[in-house]
Amino acid sequence: MTRRVAVIGGGSSGLASIKTCLDEGLQPVCFESSDDIGGLWKFKENPEADRASIYQSVIINTSKEMMCFSDFPIPAHYPNYMHNSLIVDYFRMFADRFQLTRHIRFNTKVLQVKQRSDFSRSGQWDVETENKDGEKEKHIFDAVMICIGHHCHPNLPLHDFPGIDSFTGKFFHSRDYKTADEWRHKKAVVIGIGNSGGDIAVELSRVYLSTRRGAWILNRVSDNGLPRDMLNTRMAIFMRHVLPFGLSCGAAERKVSRRFDHSLYNLKPAHRMFSQHPTVNDELPNRILSGTVQVKPNIRRFQGSSVEFDDGSVVEDVDLVVFATGYRFSFPFLASHVVSVSENKASLYKYVFPPELDRPTLAIIGLVQPLGAIMPISEMQARWATRVFKGELLLPTASSPQIRRMYVSSQRHTIQVDYISYMDEIAELVGVRPSLPRLLLTDPRLGLNLMFGPCTPYQYRLRGPGKWAGARQAIFTQWERVARPMQTRPCHDPKPERSLKWLLVVAAAAVGLAGYVNRNGLPALLQDPTALLDKIKVYLPAQ
């Protein structure tokens, strides 16, 4: 009997889960509460309750080759860093290519997911849903994949800001920010220097950017104008693990500070580069340099339209405060004993499986904050989860020391992972991690690409379950797709101009050398030049 799998959410993680279920011969049914696919990346003017929401100008921080699904490259003519509308277009192509939308029930909200009475034997789940007309329905599924992300519930810590109730301007969470039009030429304070806080600060006209800790600022454009994440290689990760932590951080910090001095710009944090998630923003130093953004410390208090900072400075007549203070994740349709969440801390085996369940038939997909792209990670998690559902892969028992629980003190970094290390870790379990020693012996060109080139998702389709015949070629052509969208006009290197200068210099040197060698006979030569001509005629062709 074909196992039925409930997929909750139709964003990038949900689409990857549907396709993976189909690849493994499972029967997916996806419940999407909105009327379209795209999840976080689907822009809407009016935010919907319990749904992720973005501002209109959002451009992704990961390049197209690093963020694509592993067997479906993004079109070559698409820009390397894509606007949110292009990301949704790509999702549509992906859904159309693999006929995924036929498995999605739109405008359907999941009310409850609970274990059946015989769960310890069957591993099955009761799922209750409600459509847009208010009609409720109950279903039985053999497994559940939760793909709702972690940007649904804004974290708005108003209790940390005395006097906020007296503030006479407007304040809201960055989730509710859409465009700068309404606030152009207004005085604003943005709290938080994550990616959203940085983006919003550079969009507004007169901004005070408040940060408690500061941040290391990376730009999308790296050496030679290449996408930054395309330079993150396996060799770089290996060297980071081999070298002392302080040495690795110091090298990275010096490199980013060559672009601009973080201390001079009042941005340098107390933590080291690899201790927290960096902020990606190309415009922020330019805005600080031009005076449209001023970096300030944490806020001490609000009073009317004034904002006082910890250093005692006060800004008067503030019109807007934007709280770019992150998000909280939760699973309101799940019983707390299944997955308990407190202050963004959860207990999951490798960020996917609740370890206490008798049967591993529930997986959380995409609940990570990677130093890299989320889409390939969600896909890899789904590939692992579906094979566990089928019984082809086993998890260690709850008492096994391999069970890893997430207990990280920083609320922002409880689900942070490194892209390459985590992908390799899960790929090893699935049986799709590329074998570098073998490839270096049997296919050295490919092996060297994997070692010293970007760790693009195609690498995880070279072998094992889900092997894709086009993976090798996709790796060899990835730099062509990087260059393609920038080749918009003919650009030829100037041809070098012919010059006699060097010919004359060489001739003069030769004459000087000949004169030095024959310096004893030089006076006679000057008196009778015909002797030299006679010698030269010997080497000339006969008439």
CSV table of C-alpha atoms in Angstrom, one decimal, residues 43 57 77 97 159-160 164 182 202 204 219 232 308 313 336 355 375 380 397 400 418 421 470 503 507 532:
chain,number,residue,atom,x,y,z
A,43,PHE,CA,5.0,39.3,-1.8
A,57,SER,CA,12.2,45.2,-2.7
A,77,HIS,CA,19.6,34.4,-18.0
A,97,ARG,CA,8.1,20.7,-14.5
A,159,HIS,CA,8.9,45.2,27.4
A,160,ASP,CA,12.6,45.9,26.7
A,164,ILE,CA,7.2,52.8,24.1
A,182,GLU,CA,5.0,56.4,2.9
A,202,VAL,CA,19.2,51.9,3.5
A,204,LEU,CA,14.5,55.0,4.2
A,219,ASN,CA,28.5,42.2,0.6
A,232,ASN,CA,32.7,29.2,-0.2
A,308,GLU,CA,17.2,58.3,24.0
A,313,SER,CA,22.3,61.0,22.9
A,336,SER,CA,3.6,20.3,23.0
A,355,PRO,CA,13.6,12.0,19.1
A,375,MET,CA,16.3,25.6,-0.4
A,380,MET,CA,18.2,17.3,1.5
A,397,THR,CA,17.1,5.0,19.5
A,400,SER,CA,21.6,6.8,21.7
A,418,ASP,CA,26.8,25.9,8.3
A,421,SER,CA,29.0,20.9,6.9
A,470,GLY,CA,22.7,15.9,-15.7
A,503,LEU,CA,62.5,47.1,-31.6
A,507,ALA,CA,68.6,47.0,-31.9
A,532,LEU,CA,81.7,45.0,-41.7
